[in-house]
Amino acid sequence: MTMRTLIGVMGPGEGATARDVANARELGALIAREGWVLLTGGRAAGVMDAAAQGAKEAGGLTVGILPGPDVRGASRALDIAIPTGLGSARNNVNVLASAAMVACGMGRGTASEVSLALKAGKPVVLLGLSAAGRFFQELGGDRVSTVSSAAGAVKELRKRLAP
Amino acid sequence: MTMRTLIGVMGPGEGATARDVANARELGALIAREGWVLLTGGRAAGVMDAAAQGAKEAGGLTVGILPGPDVRGASRALDIAIPTGLGSARNNVNVLASAAMVACGMGRGTASEVSLALKAGKPVVLLGLSAAGRFFQELGGDRVSTVSSAAGAVKELRKRLAP
Amino acid sequence: MTMRTLIGVMGPGEGATARDVANARELGALIAREGWVLLTGGRAAGVMDAAAQGAKEAGGLTVGILPGPDVRGASRALDIAIPTGLGSARNNVNVLASAAMVACGMGRGTASEVSLALKAGKPVVLLGLSAAGRFFQELGGDRVSTVSSAAGAVKELRKRLAP
Amino acid sequence: MTMRTLIGVMGPGEGATARDVANARELGALIAREGWVLLTGGRAAGVMDAAAQGAKEAGGLTVGILPGPDVRGASRALDIAIPTGLGSARNNVNVLASAAMVACGMGRGTASEVSLALKAGKPVVLLGLSAAGRFFQELGGDRVSTVSSAAGAVKELRKRLAP
């Protein structure tokens, strides 16, 4: 059995803050060091790109599930690019393909992915998101954790994924 | 040109409150009386079912976009049932097929649909949702309205859809 | 129970022949006269457009499941336009939403829809398709009928959909 | 730039012949030796499973795009499993994610994937398929090659993917 554990890191593209981007890069590296595969929405923007870069720099494997029908606009730090042609319907593929999800910053697409992850019963870690945290904890209950650092996120993932 | 205006009414299935259901039924009827077509997630549960029943009783046309591959579990108040086999990825089809969306109650699927509607640039009306309202207004800005009655929702839709 | 029977008419868009278009228009009208709802891929081209026009002229109801994220390029003879944003993945929605399918002409998209319909266990009628007919009859066995006229297609649909 | 080339190997699951399975296993190994990533429909059956096993035995990387919402029924020879929850709509994701596709045996799902690949403009190699070959060559023209061995398929892929 060779199946690898995929961890989804979701967050804003163009609208990411400098702090979202720094968190995502560190998170990507830490995920790679755990031996997990990083999964993102695949675009060369914001959190998606930073997480993939962090994971590659740490020697990890990176997968991107793209909304468009081809690899245009894909992050250059992806090993495996999966263009879906599904538009935002691909957000649910991101969710189902991830054993657990970290939201690193908040936007409209990210909010949909957190909601869909809770619907699918996946553990969700919110990194540095106090206002959204309150909304999603009411929505998701025990499945939602809020943390304030990339290291805290990985510690939470380890706990959630323990057999 | 015969194309009809579709209004999406989204909300919890099994988790709907009595008030969500009453609002949905009234909303369905008011939407039908405006000459709009009602679109829902199609299942025979909660807000989806109540809105479809309200619309049918008022002589309207009803469309349901179902998550499963066939019509099992579909509301009996649908004229047009579209099984998609897409699971929760069908939530984005609900969004794209609607000229505007009303959320009548809140759940995980509904939160994903509101988020995806804001991502797609669609007007969203939140009916009776004060806590979620604050989160989504921060997320969606001007595109989000909060109202406290079905009649208020339709008034808001009329304004948003005016040419 | 108000649920209507949807019949899918599939065929080439830009690549349709004059005969495909004539067949599609007649088929749309005959489907409407049976009291069935016409479902197509929704675009303003070839078989999709002709079938919808035929159905509207005969007083029928028409539904189009579009590949794009909005109604640009939709046939003007649609009552209900469902933009999916799924690209060619919407072909499987066409299939699942149809009680039975008629292929009126053959192209790459149509071949995928016939194949997916056979996979989903739906009855398929091939109108005027001798070469493709041999391939798909080998693939689909009893589920595939070949006919040479729109009237023959409707006769076959009636038989296949009889309770 | 670390992006890997993905080659899709499609073919019947439960309906695969002994020859389809032997071809798929050899093909998986040859694809891995070229340094390409093997992509399949991911299930633990027929051509999908055999190709993944062949690729793993040759030290390659394997990706499976699954129709269901979780990894139940996935091949044990996958490194990266992507459950999509899309049912047969995932066939178009298989197509878009592959730089080129080899059909190794023929079934209803495979016929839809070949058709969608031609629609998307991807090179398609048909391995050991004389009857289907005639149909799809008429449909796809120059984009379709027919070969009689796994080695012949890889030779054809090399030619098609040459810059």
XYZ file of C-alpha atoms in Angstrom:
652
model
C 0.000 0.000 0.000
C 1.710 3.130 -1.187
C -1.057 5.690 -0.766
C 0.198 9.025 0.557
C -1.625 11.396 2.924
C -2.701 14.613 1.191
C -3.120 17.809 3.225
C -5.045 20.640 1.607
C -3.878 24.203 2.184
C -6.486 26.690 1.029
C -6.499 30.455 1.062
C -6.873 33.575 -1.020
C -5.079 33.955 -4.343
C -4.739 37.597 -5.383
C -6.273 38.820 -2.108
C -3.797 37.136 0.242
C -2.082 39.319 2.853
C 1.675 39.256 3.460
C 1.004 37.330 6.641
C -1.175 34.727 4.837
C 1.644 34.215 2.334
C 4.335 33.851 5.024
C 2.160 31.402 6.966
C 1.433 29.383 3.813
C 5.093 29.088 2.881
C 6.044 27.894 6.353
C 3.065 25.524 6.430
C 4.040 24.024 3.060
C 7.531 23.299 4.350
C 6.295 21.773 7.601
C 3.787 19.568 5.743
C 6.558 18.296 3.462
C 8.750 17.513 6.477
C 5.949 15.403 7.987
C 6.051 13.242 4.853
C 2.627 14.433 3.735
C 1.785 15.534 0.178
C 0.669 19.174 -0.182
C -2.543 19.767 -2.119
C -3.632 23.254 -3.207
C -5.979 24.905 -5.697
C -2.898 25.036 -7.937
C -2.816 28.619 -9.172
C 0.333 30.779 -9.251
C -1.116 33.218 -6.725
C -1.216 33.967 -3.022
C -1.544 31.135 -0.538
C -1.650 28.387 -3.200
C 1.661 29.420 -4.716
C 3.422 30.139 -1.406
C 2.445 26.812 0.144
C 3.654 24.929 -2.942
C 6.952 26.824 -2.932
C 7.482 26.090 0.755
C 6.792 22.397 0.226
C 9.117 22.125 -2.788
C 11.946 23.929 -0.977
C 11.613 21.370 1.810
C 11.817 18.499 -0.695
C 8.115 17.632 -0.663
C 5.664 16.512 -3.331
C 3.010 19.019 -4.501
C -0.359 18.512 -6.211
C -2.571 21.299 -7.600
C -6.234 20.881 -8.587
C -6.831 23.667 -11.089
C -10.186 25.263 -12.001
C -9.346 25.754 -15.690
C -9.136 23.217 -18.529
C -5.337 23.410 -18.877
C -2.213 24.311 -16.886
C -2.158 28.000 -17.796
C -1.724 30.031 -14.619
C -0.491 27.029 -12.619
C 2.094 27.501 -9.885
C 5.609 26.623 -11.041
C 6.122 24.771 -7.765
C 3.697 21.949 -8.625
C 4.829 18.408 -9.378
C 1.371 17.149 -10.323
C -1.035 19.599 -11.977
C -4.624 18.386 -12.425
C -6.580 20.808 -14.638
C -10.261 20.002 -14.102
C -12.206 22.424 -16.307
C -14.791 22.510 -13.484
C -14.421 26.142 -12.391
C -15.325 26.560 -8.721
C -16.957 23.107 -8.670
C -13.355 21.913 -8.348
C -13.384 23.287 -4.793
C -15.237 20.154 -3.729
C -12.563 17.992 -5.367
C -9.927 19.841 -3.297
C -11.942 18.970 -0.215
C -12.587 15.296 -0.987
C -8.975 14.680 -1.996
C -7.606 16.104 1.281
C -7.392 14.066 4.490
C -7.596 17.370 6.372
C -7.616 21.031 5.396
C -5.874 24.163 6.660
C -7.383 27.550 5.773
C -4.652 30.137 5.712
C -6.459 33.445 5.290
C -10.061 33.877 4.172
C -11.792 34.733 0.914
C -14.936 33.696 -0.937
C -13.425 30.560 -2.466
C -11.778 29.630 0.844
C -15.059 30.065 2.727
C -16.705 27.676 0.270
C -13.927 25.130 0.772
C -14.145 25.298 4.565
C -17.951 24.882 4.346
C -17.664 21.942 1.939
C -14.982 20.308 4.118
C -17.299 20.510 7.135
C -20.123 19.083 5.003
C -17.819 16.178 4.005
C -16.807 15.579 7.619
C -13.134 16.529 7.184
C -11.049 18.089 9.978
C -10.438 21.788 9.346
C -7.732 23.951 10.899
C -8.125 27.730 10.658
C -4.806 29.556 10.836
C -4.949 33.122 12.159
C -8.667 33.638 11.574
C -10.481 34.920 14.624
C -13.671 36.414 13.110
C -14.233 33.667 10.524
C -13.269 31.201 13.239
C -16.321 32.059 15.304
C -18.648 31.578 12.331
C -17.145 28.283 11.240
C -16.865 26.868 14.748
C -20.579 27.432 15.161
C -21.091 25.693 11.796
C -18.652 22.831 12.263
C -18.344 22.255 16.004
C -15.585 19.853 17.095
C -14.241 19.427 13.583
C -12.889 22.996 13.528
C -9.698 24.074 15.311
C -8.263 27.577 15.379
C -4.508 28.072 15.669
C -2.203 31.039 15.431
C 0.929 29.613 13.753
C 1.955 27.165 11.049
C 3.627 24.974 13.663
C 0.388 25.001 15.661
C -1.516 23.939 12.537
C 0.767 20.957 11.940
C 0.525 19.907 15.587
C -3.276 19.976 15.238
C -3.178 18.011 11.952
C -0.985 15.337 13.580
C -3.544 14.969 16.366
C -6.509 14.870 13.969
C -4.906 12.305 11.639
C -3.620 9.988 14.381
C -4.994 6.479 13.784
C -36.388 35.122 -26.442
C -38.158 32.924 -23.934
C -35.504 32.556 -21.246
C -36.950 32.665 -17.736
C -35.353 34.191 -14.618
C -34.308 31.548 -12.093
C -34.126 32.417 -8.388
C -32.235 30.030 -6.133
C -33.571 29.370 -2.651
C -30.985 27.556 -0.543
C -31.117 26.352 3.028
C -30.772 23.360 5.304
C -32.383 20.026 4.474
C -32.812 17.836 7.541
C -31.498 20.586 9.867
C -34.027 23.272 8.902
C -35.958 24.959 11.728
C -39.741 25.409 11.665
C -39.159 29.079 10.929
C -36.798 28.297 8.001
C -39.460 26.004 6.535
C -42.271 28.546 6.940
C -40.115 31.273 5.385
C -39.148 28.988 2.480
C -42.745 28.079 1.704
C -43.822 31.719 1.654
C -40.774 32.673 -0.388
C -41.506 29.955 -2.960
C -45.035 31.272 -3.404
C -43.892 34.902 -3.729
C -41.212 33.964 -6.274
C -43.807 32.118 -8.376
C -46.125 35.144 -8.238
C -43.330 37.382 -9.582
C -43.185 35.113 -12.656
C -39.754 33.799 -11.711
C -38.773 30.114 -11.797
C -37.791 28.627 -8.425
C -34.499 26.712 -8.315
C -33.480 24.578 -5.329
C -31.088 21.761 -4.465
C -34.035 19.512 -5.228
C -34.187 17.155 -2.262
C -37.414 16.250 -0.412
C -36.200 17.880 2.795
C -36.327 21.128 4.717
C -36.017 24.407 2.879
C -35.675 22.813 -0.587
C -38.927 20.920 -0.280
C -40.887 23.738 1.388
C -39.866 26.333 -1.202
C -40.836 23.999 -4.050
C -44.211 23.265 -2.442
C -44.898 26.970 -1.951
C -44.046 27.720 -5.566
C -46.191 24.872 -6.935
C -49.178 25.890 -4.804
C -48.893 29.371 -6.282
C -48.841 27.937 -9.824
C -45.119 28.392 -10.431
C -42.478 26.341 -12.227
C -39.867 24.507 -10.102
C -36.414 23.188 -10.958
C -34.244 21.032 -8.658
C -30.523 20.376 -9.188
C -29.900 17.122 -7.337
C -26.563 15.850 -5.958
C -27.214 12.176 -6.743
C -27.173 10.332 -10.087
C -30.957 9.783 -10.209
C -34.213 11.254 -8.865
C -34.364 9.185 -5.678
C -35.048 11.511 -2.754
C -36.260 14.338 -5.012
C -39.013 16.669 -3.814
C -42.428 15.724 -5.205
C -43.031 19.410 -5.903
C -40.467 19.625 -8.726
C -41.426 20.033 -12.361
C -37.885 19.677 -13.680
C -35.481 17.412 -11.776
C -31.834 17.507 -12.867
C -29.850 14.701 -11.204
C -26.179 15.606 -11.602
C -24.209 12.806 -9.920
C -21.789 15.537 -8.790
C -22.343 15.355 -5.021
C -21.658 18.713 -3.389
C -19.913 19.964 -6.534
C -23.485 20.513 -7.743
C -23.694 23.426 -5.299
C -21.765 25.536 -7.807
C -24.277 24.599 -10.520
C -27.081 25.839 -8.237
C -25.198 29.110 -7.944
C -24.374 29.622 -11.630
C -27.903 28.732 -12.731
C -29.489 31.318 -10.388
C -29.795 35.010 -11.276
C -29.805 35.698 -7.521
C -29.889 33.570 -4.394
C -31.810 33.672 -1.110
C -30.392 31.769 1.877
C -33.206 30.765 4.153
C -31.501 29.339 7.222
C -27.863 28.283 7.453
C -26.003 24.986 7.285
C -22.727 23.694 5.866
C -24.039 23.240 2.332
C -25.826 26.586 2.442
C -22.665 28.343 3.646
C -20.799 26.867 0.669
C -23.499 28.086 -1.701
C -23.487 31.627 -0.294
C -19.674 31.689 -0.552
C -19.712 30.384 -4.131
C -22.447 32.881 -5.087
C -20.304 35.742 -3.798
C -17.311 34.302 -5.697
C -19.450 34.233 -8.874
C -20.634 37.809 -8.334
C -24.301 36.950 -7.764
C -26.602 38.989 -5.489
C -27.314 37.154 -2.232
C -30.179 37.812 0.177
C -29.902 36.354 3.680
C -33.296 35.797 5.297
C -33.347 35.869 9.101
C -29.620 35.296 9.584
C -28.015 37.817 11.895
C -24.819 35.990 12.974
C -24.021 34.489 9.570
C -25.030 37.824 8.079
C -22.124 39.604 9.728
C -19.620 37.047 8.404
C -20.952 37.044 4.862
C -21.366 40.819 4.675
C -17.704 41.163 5.534
C -16.963 38.583 2.821
C -19.300 39.871 0.139
C -19.788 43.578 0.799
C -22.495 45.289 -1.258
C -23.640 42.054 -2.874
C -25.128 40.791 0.393
C -28.454 42.010 1.826
C -30.008 40.865 5.085
C -33.788 40.841 5.444
C -36.200 39.541 8.048
C -39.172 38.309 5.979
C -39.959 36.527 2.736
C -41.677 39.666 1.435
C -38.534 41.645 2.279
C -36.446 39.120 0.353
C -38.564 39.461 -2.787
C -38.467 43.271 -2.552
C -34.682 43.039 -2.405
C -34.531 40.588 -5.342
C -36.694 42.920 -7.445
C -34.281 45.766 -6.758
C -31.191 43.662 -7.493
C -32.568 42.249 -10.746
C -33.909 45.548 -12.101
C -32.415 46.192 -15.567
C -46.302 14.462 -8.254
C -45.572 16.945 -10.980
C -42.237 15.665 -12.277
C -41.934 15.871 -16.064
C -40.155 13.424 -18.378
C -37.012 14.929 -19.918
C -35.760 13.649 -23.286
C -32.203 14.554 -24.254
C -31.460 15.384 -27.879
C -27.727 15.470 -28.505
C -25.764 16.176 -31.650
C -23.098 18.332 -33.206
C -23.075 22.092 -32.750
C -21.069 23.858 -35.454
C -20.421 20.575 -37.311
C -24.061 19.579 -37.805
C -25.188 18.743 -41.349
C -28.344 20.178 -42.928
C -29.982 16.797 -42.428
C -29.002 16.663 -38.722
C -30.551 20.103 -38.251
C -33.773 19.203 -40.061
C -34.084 15.981 -38.071
C -33.444 17.821 -34.802
C -36.093 20.446 -35.477
C -38.704 17.819 -36.303
C -37.670 15.747 -33.294
C -37.988 18.746 -30.968
C -41.533 19.355 -32.190
C -42.540 15.708 -31.838
C -41.081 15.516 -28.327
C -43.065 18.597 -27.298
C -46.250 17.093 -28.720
C -45.736 13.952 -26.597
C -45.818 16.201 -23.515
C -42.143 15.565 -22.787
C -39.636 18.289 -21.876
C -36.748 18.730 -24.338
C -33.257 18.777 -22.852
C -30.196 19.801 -24.880
C -26.626 20.971 -24.346
C -28.119 24.460 -24.614
C -25.863 26.236 -27.101
C -27.136 28.358 -30.001
C -25.663 25.987 -32.573
C -26.541 23.005 -34.736
C -28.662 20.224 -33.320
C -29.050 21.843 -29.875
C -30.518 25.025 -31.294
C -32.696 23.336 -33.931
C -34.243 20.881 -31.468
C -35.049 23.706 -29.031
C -36.612 25.801 -31.802
C -38.728 22.868 -32.952
C -39.942 22.216 -29.424
C -40.784 25.877 -28.762
C -42.683 26.212 -32.050
C -44.767 23.214 -30.985
C -45.511 24.840 -27.611
C -43.114 22.707 -25.566
C -40.843 23.421 -22.607
C -37.062 23.498 -23.227
C -34.117 23.071 -20.867
C -30.450 23.617 -21.784
C -27.489 22.448 -19.688
C -24.655 24.753 -20.721
C -20.911 24.077 -20.448
C -19.967 27.671 -19.601
C -20.423 29.636 -16.360
C -23.126 31.944 -17.751
C -25.789 32.109 -20.480
C -23.573 33.622 -23.171
C -24.004 31.605 -26.359
C -27.239 29.995 -25.168
C -29.988 29.170 -27.656
C -32.740 31.793 -27.716
C -35.286 28.974 -27.750
C -34.579 27.861 -24.163
C -37.023 28.386 -21.319
C -34.682 27.123 -18.620
C -30.937 27.713 -19.083
C -28.634 25.989 -16.584
C -25.058 27.272 -16.948
C -22.832 24.748 -15.156
C -19.271 26.036 -15.537
C -18.251 22.367 -15.875
C -17.039 22.364 -19.482
C -17.450 18.930 -21.057
C -18.016 17.350 -17.625
C -21.543 18.736 -18.078
C -22.090 16.038 -20.716
C -22.670 13.572 -17.888
C -25.271 15.904 -16.370
C -27.089 15.930 -19.748
C -27.100 12.147 -19.598
C -28.237 11.718 -15.988
C -30.990 14.324 -16.354
C -32.492 12.584 -19.418
C -34.872 9.635 -19.179
C -33.672 8.618 -22.639
C -31.394 10.147 -25.255
C -31.553 10.614 -29.026
C -28.310 11.232 -30.910
C -29.038 13.220 -34.021
C -25.759 13.283 -35.923
C -22.350 12.416 -34.501
C -19.384 14.380 -33.202
C -16.828 14.079 -30.423
C -19.097 15.513 -27.723
C -22.047 13.444 -28.948
C -19.966 10.258 -28.922
C -19.048 10.965 -25.297
C -22.715 11.501 -24.402
C -23.827 8.265 -26.077
C -21.034 6.383 -24.268
C -21.913 7.948 -20.899
C -25.626 7.224 -21.453
C -24.827 3.545 -22.058
C -22.616 3.559 -18.947
C -25.544 5.017 -16.949
C -27.961 2.425 -18.337
C -30.132 4.880 -20.280
C -31.936 3.972 -23.522
C -30.243 5.546 -26.552
C -31.762 6.094 -29.976
C -29.399 6.834 -32.865
C -31.068 8.770 -35.655
C -29.576 8.296 -39.133
C -26.209 6.932 -37.965
C -25.247 3.711 -39.680
C -21.459 3.605 -39.104
C -21.532 4.911 -35.525
C -24.538 2.677 -34.983
C -22.468 -0.460 -35.464
C -19.850 0.708 -32.942
C -22.348 1.743 -30.302
C -24.571 -1.304 -30.731
C -21.546 -3.464 -30.034
C -20.852 -1.278 -26.974
C -24.405 -0.971 -25.675
C -26.285 -4.027 -26.919
C -30.060 -3.972 -26.378
C -30.064 -0.432 -25.017
C -29.220 1.035 -28.427
C -31.767 1.431 -31.242
C -31.067 2.814 -34.702
C -33.806 4.628 -36.593
C -33.968 6.620 -39.801
C -36.520 9.350 -39.032
C -37.619 11.649 -36.217
C -41.000 9.911 -36.125
C -39.194 6.571 -35.802
C -37.149 7.976 -32.907
C -40.255 9.070 -31.004
C -41.938 5.696 -31.603
C -38.842 4.024 -30.142
C -38.762 6.416 -27.146
C -42.421 5.677 -26.415
C -41.646 1.956 -26.355
C -38.557 2.380 -24.175
C -40.293 4.648 -21.655
C -43.480 2.585 -21.368
C -44.038 1.664 -17.700
C 9.694 24.331 -13.013
C 9.017 20.891 -11.631
C 5.802 19.957 -13.426
C 5.707 16.312 -14.472
C 4.141 14.858 -17.639
C 1.032 12.796 -16.891
C 0.016 9.985 -19.258
C -3.508 8.644 -18.912
C -4.093 4.915 -19.356
C -7.796 4.164 -19.682
C -9.607 0.890 -20.147
C -12.266 -1.402 -18.760
C -12.457 -2.232 -15.058
C -14.390 -5.411 -14.402
C -14.803 -6.102 -18.134
C -11.105 -6.108 -19.034
C -9.743 -9.124 -20.941
C -6.579 -10.967 -19.916
C -4.830 -9.326 -22.856
C -6.014 -5.806 -21.826
C -4.623 -6.436 -18.336
C -1.269 -7.741 -19.603
C -0.952 -4.784 -21.988
C -1.835 -2.331 -19.202
C 0.746 -3.732 -16.810
C 3.506 -3.542 -19.424
C 2.384 -0.071 -20.452
C 2.454 1.154 -16.837
C 6.036 -0.066 -16.473
C 7.172 1.506 -19.755
C 5.526 4.838 -18.871
C 7.327 4.863 -15.503
C 10.652 4.144 -17.242
C 10.143 7.151 -19.534
C 9.956 9.328 -16.398
C 6.291 10.079 -16.944
C 3.629 9.940 -14.215
C 0.874 7.365 -14.762
C -2.706 8.617 -14.411
C -5.693 6.245 -14.275
C -9.322 6.226 -13.175
C -7.950 4.882 -9.904
C -10.134 1.871 -9.158
C -8.784 -1.521 -8.028
C -10.036 -3.222 -11.177
C -8.931 -4.258 -14.655
C -6.792 -1.920 -16.709
C -6.642 0.827 -14.042
C -5.228 -1.501 -11.418
C -2.847 -3.354 -13.763
C -1.340 -0.172 -15.185
C -0.781 1.231 -11.681
C 0.858 -2.011 -10.528
C 3.142 -2.046 -13.567
C 4.183 1.552 -12.965
C 4.858 1.004 -9.247
C 6.921 -2.131 -9.907
C 9.058 -0.071 -12.275
C 9.554 2.611 -9.603
C 7.136 5.149 -11.071
C 4.680 7.620 -9.552
C 0.940 6.850 -9.888
C -2.115 9.118 -9.679
C -5.749 7.931 -9.642
C -8.776 10.170 -10.226
C -11.623 8.321 -8.535
C -15.359 8.669 -9.279
C -16.484 8.250 -5.649
C -16.270 10.693 -2.715
C -13.586 8.708 -0.848
C -10.788 6.187 -1.451
C -12.912 3.055 -1.027
C -12.230 0.726 -3.953
C -9.000 2.520 -4.904
C -6.087 0.550 -6.338
C -3.433 -0.249 -3.745
C -0.802 0.732 -6.292
C -1.656 4.456 -6.202
C 0.623 7.056 -4.650
C -1.830 9.916 -5.075
C -5.556 9.158 -4.871
C -7.930 11.980 -5.805
C -11.526 11.089 -4.897
C -13.744 13.504 -6.819
C -17.321 12.591 -5.915
C -18.194 13.448 -9.537
C -19.217 9.998 -10.786
C -18.586 9.656 -14.515
C -18.142 13.428 -14.855
C -14.655 12.675 -13.501
C -13.867 11.105 -16.886
C -13.342 14.604 -18.265
C -10.912 15.366 -15.430
C -8.916 12.246 -16.410
C -8.776 13.632 -19.929
C -7.809 17.218 -19.094
C -5.142 16.116 -16.601
C -3.423 13.858 -19.168
C -0.938 15.148 -21.750
C -1.923 12.166 -23.895
C -4.111 9.112 -23.434
C -3.757 5.407 -24.218
C -6.929 3.299 -24.428
C -6.099 -0.265 -23.549
C -9.269 -2.189 -24.280
C -12.719 -0.697 -24.802
C -15.825 -0.222 -22.667
C -18.518 2.402 -22.187
C -16.446 4.555 -19.831
C -13.361 4.190 -22.024
C -15.324 5.184 -25.131
C -16.455 8.343 -23.317
C -12.867 9.143 -22.343
C -11.548 8.676 -25.884
C -14.369 10.891 -27.213
C -13.720 13.591 -24.588
C -9.965 13.440 -25.260
C -10.590 14.051 -28.960
C -12.967 16.901 -28.040
C -10.200 18.407 -25.863
C -7.617 18.043 -28.642
C -5.435 15.480 -26.841
C -3.409 12.798 -28.663
C -5.008 9.359 -28.258
C -3.320 6.000 -28.788
C -5.559 2.949 -29.165
C -3.806 -0.270 -28.176
C -5.110 -3.445 -29.820
C -8.464 -2.004 -30.904
C -9.226 -2.595 -34.559
C -13.036 -2.167 -34.674
C -13.199 0.770 -32.264
C -10.143 2.125 -34.034
C -12.041 2.646 -37.264
C -14.836 4.537 -35.478
C -12.531 6.784 -33.497
C -10.173 7.468 -36.402
C -13.128 8.731 -38.366
C -14.078 10.855 -35.341
C -10.621 12.108 -34.419
C -8.548 12.043 -37.609
C -4.822 12.654 -37.178
C -5.033 12.780 -33.396
C -5.742 9.039 -33.176
C -3.070 6.350 -33.592
C -3.641 2.611 -33.463
C -0.853 0.332 -32.231
C -0.610 -3.345 -31.385
C 1.799 -3.418 -28.421
C 2.647 -1.490 -25.265
C 6.076 -0.685 -26.693
C 4.380 0.643 -29.838
C 2.133 2.834 -27.688
C 5.091 4.395 -25.870
C 6.932 5.007 -29.153
C 3.821 6.812 -30.408
C 3.484 8.843 -27.188
C 7.134 9.934 -27.448
C 6.514 11.179 -30.979
C 3.291 12.976 -30.039
C 4.791 14.683 -26.988
C 8.040 15.750 -28.662
C 8.443 19.539 -28.326
